[in-house]
Short mmCIF file of C-alpha atoms and ligand atoms in Angstrom, two decimals:
data_model
loop_
_atom_site.label_atom_id
_atom_site.label_comp_id
_atom_site.label_asym_id
_atom_site.label_seq_id
_atom_site.Cartn_x
_atom_site.Cartn_y
_atom_site.Cartn_z
CA UNK A 1 0.00 0.00 0.00
CA UNK A 2 1.36 3.41 -0.96
CA UNK A 3 -0.14 5.91 1.52
CA UNK A 4 -0.85 9.56 0.73
CA UNK A 5 1.88 10.61 3.15
CA UNK A 6 4.13 9.37 5.90
CA UNK A 7 6.71 10.99 8.14
CA UNK A 8 10.44 10.47 7.69
CA UNK A 9 13.20 10.55 10.30
CA UNK A 10 16.54 11.25 8.70
CA UNK A 11 18.77 11.97 11.66
CA UNK A 12 18.74 12.79 15.34
CA UNK A 13 15.05 12.25 16.19
CA UNK A 14 15.61 9.17 18.37
CA UNK A 15 18.71 10.57 20.03
CA UNK A 16 17.01 13.82 21.02
CA UNK A 17 13.81 12.13 22.26
CA UNK A 18 15.92 9.73 24.32
CA UNK A 19 17.67 12.73 25.82
CA UNK A 20 14.28 13.99 27.06
CA UNK A 21 13.57 10.60 28.61
CA UNK A 22 17.01 10.24 30.18
CA UNK A 23 16.98 13.73 31.66
CA UNK A 24 13.25 13.43 32.55
CA UNK A 25 12.60 16.81 30.90
CA UNK A 26 9.43 15.66 29.17
CA UNK A 27 7.06 18.60 29.74
CA UNK A 28 7.24 21.94 27.98
CA UNK A 29 9.98 23.05 30.37
CA UNK A 30 12.99 21.59 28.62
CA UNK A 31 15.52 23.25 26.37
CA UNK A 32 14.47 21.66 23.07
CA UNK A 33 11.45 23.99 22.91
CA UNK A 34 13.64 27.10 22.84
CA UNK A 35 16.05 25.43 20.43
CA UNK A 36 13.26 24.47 18.04
CA UNK A 37 11.89 28.02 18.18
CA UNK A 38 15.35 29.43 17.48
CA UNK A 39 15.82 27.05 14.52
CA UNK A 40 12.51 28.20 13.04
CA UNK A 41 13.37 31.87 13.63
CA UNK A 42 16.64 31.45 11.77
CA UNK A 43 15.08 29.46 8.93
CA UNK A 44 12.19 31.90 8.43
CA UNK A 45 14.34 34.96 9.12
CA UNK A 46 11.78 36.26 11.60
CA UNK A 47 12.31 37.82 15.03
CA UNK A 48 10.11 35.52 17.10
CA UNK A 49 8.58 32.05 17.01
CA UNK A 50 6.27 30.64 19.70
CA UNK A 51 5.66 26.88 19.52
CA UNK A 52 2.26 25.47 20.36
CA UNK A 53 0.53 22.13 20.89
CA UNK A 54 -0.75 22.01 17.29
CA UNK A 55 -1.47 24.11 14.21
CA UNK A 56 -5.02 24.91 15.26
CA UNK A 57 -3.98 26.28 18.66
CA UNK A 58 -1.32 28.29 16.81
CA UNK A 59 -4.12 29.95 14.80
CA UNK A 60 -6.21 30.50 17.95
CA UNK A 61 -3.23 31.98 19.80
CA UNK A 62 -2.38 34.32 16.92
CA UNK A 63 -5.97 35.55 16.58
CA UNK A 64 -6.39 35.98 20.35
CA UNK A 65 -3.03 37.74 20.62
CA UNK A 66 -4.13 40.24 17.98
CA UNK A 67 -7.24 40.91 20.04
CA UNK A 68 -9.76 39.35 17.65
CA UNK A 69 -12.90 38.95 19.75
CA UNK A 70 -16.55 37.89 19.53
CA UNK A 71 -18.50 39.62 16.73
CA UNK A 72 -15.32 40.41 14.81
CA UNK A 73 -15.24 39.05 11.26
CA UNK A 74 -12.28 37.23 9.77
CA UNK A 75 -11.85 36.48 6.04
CA UNK A 76 -11.13 32.78 5.42
CA UNK A 77 -10.74 31.08 2.02
CA UNK A 78 -13.54 28.74 1.04
CA UNK A 79 -11.09 25.95 0.24
CA UNK A 80 -8.88 25.05 3.18
CA UNK A 81 -8.68 22.48 5.94
CA UNK A 82 -11.58 23.16 8.36
CA UNK A 83 -9.17 24.09 11.16
CA UNK A 84 -8.73 27.57 9.65
CA UNK A 85 -12.42 28.39 10.14
CA UNK A 86 -12.70 26.36 13.37
CA UNK A 87 -10.00 28.49 14.98
CA UNK A 88 -11.98 31.65 14.21
CA UNK A 89 -15.16 30.08 15.65
CA UNK A 90 -13.30 28.80 18.72
CA UNK A 91 -12.50 32.35 19.82
CA UNK A 92 -16.11 33.40 19.21
CA UNK A 93 -15.45 35.39 16.04
CA UNK A 94 -17.13 34.93 12.67
CA UNK A 95 -15.41 33.44 9.62
CA UNK A 96 -16.40 35.07 6.32
CA UNK A 97 -15.80 32.70 3.42
CA UNK A 98 -14.03 34.16 0.39
CA UNK A 99 -13.98 32.55 -3.05
CA UNK A 100 -10.70 31.15 -4.35
CA UNK A 101 -8.83 31.80 -7.57
CA UNK A 102 -9.30 29.27 -10.42
CA UNK A 103 -5.60 29.41 -11.30
CA UNK A 104 -3.89 29.16 -7.90
CA UNK A 105 -6.75 27.63 -5.80
CA UNK A 106 -5.80 30.17 -3.09
CA UNK A 107 -8.02 32.99 -1.82
CA UNK A 108 -8.74 35.43 -4.66
CA UNK A 109 -7.56 38.86 -3.51
CA UNK A 110 -10.13 40.53 -5.79
CA UNK A 111 -12.96 38.75 -3.97
CA UNK A 112 -11.93 39.99 -0.51
CA UNK A 113 -12.84 43.69 -0.68
CA UNK A 114 -16.58 43.17 -1.38
CA UNK A 115 -16.81 41.06 1.80
CA UNK A 116 -15.39 43.70 4.14
CA UNK A 117 -17.69 45.30 6.72
CA UNK A 118 -17.06 47.58 9.70
CA UNK A 119 -16.61 44.41 11.78
CA UNK A 120 -13.88 42.87 9.62
CA UNK A 121 -10.67 42.67 11.63
CA UNK A 122 -8.40 40.18 9.88
CA UNK A 123 -7.64 38.07 6.82
CA UNK A 124 -6.29 34.51 7.02
CA UNK A 125 -4.64 33.69 3.68
CA UNK A 126 -3.97 29.93 3.47
CA UNK A 127 -1.02 28.84 1.32
CA UNK A 128 -2.81 25.76 -0.03
CA UNK A 129 -0.75 22.65 -0.75
CA UNK A 130 2.45 24.65 -0.14
CA UNK A 131 1.71 27.31 -2.77
CA UNK A 132 2.03 30.98 -1.64
CA UNK A 133 -0.97 33.30 -1.86
CA UNK A 134 -0.73 36.65 -3.62
CA UNK A 135 0.71 38.34 -0.52
CA UNK A 136 1.40 41.62 -2.31
CA UNK A 137 -2.29 42.13 -3.18
CA UNK A 138 -3.48 40.84 0.22
CA UNK A 139 -1.06 43.09 2.12
CA UNK A 140 -2.35 46.06 0.15
CA UNK A 141 -5.97 45.31 1.05
CA UNK A 142 -4.99 44.90 4.70
CA UNK A 143 -3.11 48.20 4.69
CA UNK A 144 -5.95 50.06 2.92
CA UNK A 145 -8.55 48.80 5.41
CA UNK A 146 -6.48 48.54 8.57
CA UNK A 147 -6.81 44.75 8.90
CA UNK A 148 -4.56 42.17 10.52
CA UNK A 149 -3.11 39.29 8.50
CA UNK A 150 -2.54 35.84 9.98
CA UNK A 151 -0.96 33.63 7.33
CA UNK A 152 -1.95 29.98 7.68
CA UNK A 153 1.34 28.36 6.62
CA UNK A 154 0.45 24.87 7.92
CA UNK A 155 1.12 23.32 4.50
CA UNK A 156 3.83 25.66 3.32
CA UNK A 157 6.82 25.90 5.68
CA UNK A 158 9.72 27.08 3.50
CA UNK A 159 7.67 28.47 0.59
CA UNK A 160 8.79 31.91 -0.60
CA UNK A 161 7.60 35.08 -2.29
CA UNK A 162 10.62 36.85 -3.70
CA UNK A 163 13.41 36.27 -1.20
CA UNK A 164 11.11 36.22 1.83
CA UNK A 165 9.66 33.10 3.42
CA UNK A 166 5.91 32.98 3.85
CA UNK A 167 4.92 33.49 7.47
CA UNK A 168 6.79 36.82 7.47
CA UNK A 169 4.34 38.83 5.33
CA UNK A 170 1.50 39.24 7.82
CA UNK A 171 1.30 40.22 11.49
CA UNK A 172 1.72 36.51 12.23
CA UNK A 173 2.29 33.25 10.44
CA UNK A 174 1.06 29.94 11.83
CA UNK A 175 2.49 26.48 11.18
CA UNK A 176 1.51 22.87 11.83
CA UNK A 177 3.82 19.94 12.49
CA UNK A 178 1.20 17.18 12.25
CA UNK A 179 2.61 13.93 10.89
CA UNK A 180 1.61 14.63 7.27
CA UNK A 181 3.22 18.09 7.05
CA UNK A 182 6.64 18.94 5.57
CA UNK A 183 8.32 18.43 8.94
CA UNK A 184 6.63 16.85 11.91
CA UNK A 185 6.65 16.73 15.70
CA UNK A 186 3.74 14.24 15.78
CA UNK A 187 1.32 16.97 16.80
CA UNK A 188 2.61 20.52 17.03
CA UNK A 189 2.39 24.07 15.80
CA UNK A 190 4.03 27.49 15.88
CA UNK A 191 3.33 31.20 15.48
CA UNK A 192 5.90 33.49 13.84
CA UNK A 193 5.96 37.28 14.24
CA UNK A 194 8.29 40.26 13.92
CA UNK A 195 6.21 42.19 16.47
CA UNK A 196 8.01 42.01 19.82
CA UNK A 197 5.09 43.37 21.84
CA UNK A 198 2.76 40.77 20.32
CA UNK A 199 5.37 38.07 20.96
CA UNK A 200 5.35 38.79 24.71
CA UNK A 201 1.54 38.66 24.68
CA UNK A 202 1.63 35.27 22.90
CA UNK A 203 4.05 33.88 25.49
CA UNK A 204 1.72 34.89 28.31
CA UNK A 205 -1.45 33.63 26.60
CA UNK A 206 0.18 30.29 25.69
CA UNK A 207 0.93 29.69 29.37
CA UNK A 208 -2.40 30.25 31.20
CA UNK A 209 -2.08 34.05 31.08
CA UNK A 210 0.69 33.98 33.68
CA UNK A 211 3.53 36.50 33.68
CA UNK A 212 6.79 34.64 32.88
CA UNK A 213 8.61 36.35 35.76
CA UNK A 214 5.73 35.97 38.23
CA UNK A 215 4.28 32.46 38.14
CA UNK A 216 0.73 31.87 39.38
CA UNK A 217 0.05 35.55 38.78
CA UNK A 218 -2.51 35.74 35.97
CA UNK A 219 -2.08 38.94 34.03
CA UNK A 220 -5.02 38.07 31.78
CA UNK A 221 -7.08 35.00 30.85
CA UNK A 222 -5.03 32.47 28.90
CA UNK A 223 -4.72 28.95 27.56
CA UNK A 224 -2.40 26.00 27.83
CA UNK A 225 -1.18 25.74 24.24
CA UNK A 226 2.37 24.67 25.13
CA UNK A 227 4.47 22.23 23.09
CA UNK A 228 6.25 19.44 24.99
CA UNK A 229 10.02 19.04 25.05
CA UNK A 230 9.60 15.65 23.33
CA UNK A 231 7.71 17.18 20.43
CA UNK A 232 10.32 19.92 20.14
CA UNK A 233 13.13 17.32 20.28
CA UNK A 234 11.74 15.68 17.15
CA UNK A 235 11.28 19.13 15.62
CA UNK A 236 14.93 20.06 16.22
CA UNK A 237 16.06 16.90 14.40
CA UNK A 238 13.62 17.54 11.54
CA UNK A 239 14.82 21.16 11.14
CA UNK A 240 18.39 19.90 10.67
CA UNK A 241 17.21 18.25 7.42
CA UNK A 242 14.58 20.70 6.25
CA UNK A 243 16.32 21.59 2.99
CA UNK A 244 16.40 17.91 2.02
CA UNK A 245 12.70 17.54 2.81
CA UNK A 246 11.88 20.49 0.54
CA UNK A 247 14.17 19.30 -2.27
CA UNK A 248 12.53 15.89 -2.22
CA UNK A 249 9.00 17.32 -2.43
CA UNK A 250 9.99 19.41 -5.43
CA UNK A 251 11.60 16.40 -7.10
CA UNK A 252 8.48 14.26 -6.58
CA UNK A 253 6.36 17.12 -7.93
CA UNK A 254 8.45 17.17 -11.12
CA UNK A 255 8.01 13.39 -11.58
CA UNK A 256 4.23 13.70 -11.50
CA UNK A 257 4.25 16.80 -13.66
CA UNK A 258 6.36 15.13 -16.37
CA UNK A 259 3.86 12.31 -16.75
CA UNK A 260 0.59 14.17 -16.26
CA UNK A 261 1.49 17.14 -18.46
CA UNK A 262 2.21 14.79 -21.37
CA UNK A 263 -1.15 13.09 -20.85
CA UNK A 264 -2.89 16.41 -21.37
CA UNK A 265 -6.01 15.67 -19.31
CA UNK A 266 -4.84 17.40 -16.13
CA UNK A 267 -4.40 20.97 -14.93
CA UNK A 268 -2.15 22.13 -12.12
CA UNK A 269 -1.92 24.74 -9.40
CA UNK A 270 -0.40 27.94 -10.80
CA UNK A 271 2.23 29.76 -8.79
CA UNK A 272 2.09 33.55 -8.39
CA UNK A 273 4.93 35.36 -10.17
CA UNK A 274 8.00 35.49 -7.95
CA UNK A 275 6.63 32.80 -5.63
CA UNK A 276 7.95 29.32 -5.02
CA UNK A 277 5.86 26.42 -3.66
CA UNK A 278 7.21 23.65 -1.46
CA UNK A 279 4.84 21.21 -3.22
CA UNK A 280 3.43 19.78 0.00
CA UNK A 281 0.95 17.42 -1.66
CA UNK A 282 1.09 17.00 -5.40
CA UNK A 283 -2.42 17.92 -6.51
CA UNK A 284 -4.11 18.16 -9.85
CA UNK A 285 -7.48 18.83 -11.50
CA UNK A 286 -8.99 16.20 -13.79
CA UNK A 287 -10.62 17.29 -17.05
CA UNK A 288 -13.68 15.33 -15.88
CA UNK A 289 -16.05 17.01 -13.44
CA UNK A 290 -16.94 14.16 -11.06
CA UNK A 291 -19.86 14.13 -8.67
CA UNK A 292 -19.19 13.06 -5.10
CA UNK A 293 -20.15 9.44 -5.76
CA UNK A 294 -17.94 9.17 -8.85
CA UNK A 295 -15.02 10.75 -7.02
CA UNK A 296 -15.36 8.37 -4.05
CA UNK A 297 -15.52 5.43 -6.47
CA UNK A 298 -12.28 6.55 -8.11
CA UNK A 299 -10.55 6.89 -4.73
CA UNK A 300 -11.83 3.49 -3.56
CA UNK A 301 -10.79 1.72 -6.75
CA UNK A 302 -7.30 3.19 -6.55
CA UNK A 303 -7.08 2.20 -2.90
CA UNK A 304 -7.95 -1.41 -3.71
CA UNK A 305 -5.06 -1.35 -6.20
CA UNK A 306 -2.81 -0.14 -3.39
CA UNK A 307 -2.62 3.60 -3.97
CA UNK A 308 -4.06 6.10 -1.51
CA UNK A 309 -5.12 9.19 -3.44
CA UNK A 310 -6.90 11.96 -1.52
CA UNK A 311 -9.91 14.08 -2.27
CA UNK A 312 -9.50 17.87 -2.18
CA UNK A 313 -10.85 19.67 0.86
CA UNK A 314 -14.62 20.09 0.55
CA UNK A 315 -15.51 23.77 0.05
CA UNK A 316 -16.41 25.10 3.49
CA UNK A 317 -19.65 26.79 2.36
CA UNK A 318 -21.32 23.43 1.66
CA UNK A 319 -20.55 21.90 5.06
CA UNK A 320 -22.99 22.04 8.01
CA UNK A 321 -20.36 23.51 10.36
CA UNK A 322 -19.66 26.52 8.14
CA UNK A 323 -22.73 27.00 5.90
CA UNK A 324 -23.85 30.06 7.90
CA UNK A 325 -20.80 31.98 6.80
CA UNK A 326 -21.26 31.93 3.01
CA UNK A 327 -21.69 35.18 1.11
CA UNK A 328 -21.65 34.27 -2.57
CA UNK A 329 -22.04 31.32 -4.85
CA UNK A 330 -18.51 29.82 -4.78
CA UNK A 331 -18.73 28.15 -8.20
CA UNK A 332 -14.97 28.10 -8.63
CA UNK A 333 -14.47 26.28 -5.31
CA UNK A 334 -17.09 23.74 -6.29
CA UNK A 335 -15.49 23.10 -9.68
CA UNK A 336 -12.01 22.76 -8.18
CA UNK A 337 -13.28 20.32 -5.58
CA UNK A 338 -15.13 18.15 -8.08
CA UNK A 339 -12.07 17.79 -10.29
CA UNK A 340 -9.30 17.77 -7.68
CA UNK A 341 -7.22 14.87 -6.43
CA UNK A 342 -4.03 14.78 -4.37
CA UNK A 343 -1.36 12.16 -4.94
CA UNK A 344 1.00 10.35 -2.55
CA UNK A 345 3.84 12.73 -1.69
CA UNK A 346 6.39 11.64 0.91
CA UNK A 347 10.14 11.31 1.30
CA UNK A 348 10.49 7.61 0.45
CA UNK A 349 8.25 7.68 -2.62
CA UNK A 350 10.12 6.37 -5.70
CA UNK A 351 9.91 7.47 -9.32
CA UNK A 352 8.59 4.02 -10.17
CA UNK A 353 5.76 4.42 -7.63
CA UNK A 354 4.72 7.61 -9.41
CA UNK A 355 4.68 5.68 -12.69
CA UNK A 356 2.52 2.92 -11.18
CA UNK A 357 0.10 5.36 -9.58
CA UNK A 358 -0.40 7.38 -12.76
CA UNK A 359 -0.63 4.29 -15.03
CA UNK A 360 -3.39 2.87 -12.84
CA UNK A 361 -5.19 6.20 -12.73
CA UNK A 362 -5.08 6.44 -16.55
CA UNK A 363 -6.57 2.94 -16.82
CA UNK A 364 -9.40 3.93 -14.51
CA UNK A 365 -10.08 7.15 -16.44
CA UNK A 366 -10.28 5.16 -19.70
CA UNK A 367 -13.09 3.09 -18.16
CA UNK A 368 -15.05 6.27 -17.42
CA UNK A 369 -15.27 7.14 -21.10
C1 PLP B 1 -2.94 20.92 9.04
C2 PLP B 1 -3.60 22.23 8.89
C3 PLP B 1 -4.00 23.00 10.00
C4 PLP B 1 -4.10 22.51 11.42
O1 PLP B 1 -3.06 21.85 11.92
P1 PLP B 1 -3.20 20.84 13.18
O2 PLP B 1 -1.78 20.77 13.60
O3 PLP B 1 -3.71 19.55 12.61
O4 PLP B 1 -4.09 21.44 14.18
C5 PLP B 1 -4.50 24.27 9.77
N1 PLP B 1 -4.62 24.76 8.54
C6 PLP B 1 -4.29 24.05 7.45
C7 PLP B 1 -4.44 24.68 6.11
C8 PLP B 1 -3.77 22.75 7.58
O5 PLP B 1 -3.46 22.06 6.49
#
């Protein structure tokens, strides 16, 4: 069975985790947490990183830190993992679903302005499948309307626009280190920011609202969103190899592209000019528009053959949890979802696996004719 993704340990993961066990520093109060944060700061070229228990709490921490509160509205793309909208709802604010761009599948900057109201406080651009959003256009809208930007970089650690890494364009960037992301800590997340005042707020809110220099004194209400030393230990080892992880994703992407481009029945995610994707999950649109049943049949048939392909995220507007937050007819999202499939993308995948996966997919598509 070739799964859609699986983590890879290339170096010091075991050694560092064992160090936590041997020294009994297993909670969040061990020195791997600070080291992992420092490694991310250096890699992203950002002043501050605050690690969290997962990517969703990273989003919640960032939004809370910026003071987003009940009744505030936050722009969220209609195609993303549900966590982006869930984080907004968790702090009592209201997600406002924005249509995506047919070319890049990311939030369409031109569709944001019509959704703004006097209650809009922030935009969460999501760099889908590792592909950077149009940060220049989004930053301009935010500046013109005095809005915060929290970049959801869960799928895109290491992606760039120009010479800058994503996660450094907004007020904050948030990351996830779940086991299927570029690098993993099992579960884990982080917030990046260049704003030192906000950074100190995030530290306090991550740790129950206590002042770092005065424990058990609660400056403000807070959470426990801390990352454990064991998670951070794995993260430190993963960061030592991050360039190899990115290289491999890009190589796998080129293998798929070579085959599928020649076939001519597929379209691909466009990259904004000057941007560079980390190709988190190789994803493509079929020429065929499949209904849900047909899509599930395709995925099941491929699974029986031993290949785990993945459906695109369902557009949020059509799901019971988020249907109240739709403001237009999202036809582009719907079309992208009906045609989209993601392919196995992980470090140990071989060129021959890509050949087998695509050959079997072609056979199945022939049967549909
Ligand atoms: C994975 C992911 C998250 C959430 O990360 P968790 O660590 O699973 O909480 C948020 N947003 C997007 C776009 C993701 O892909």
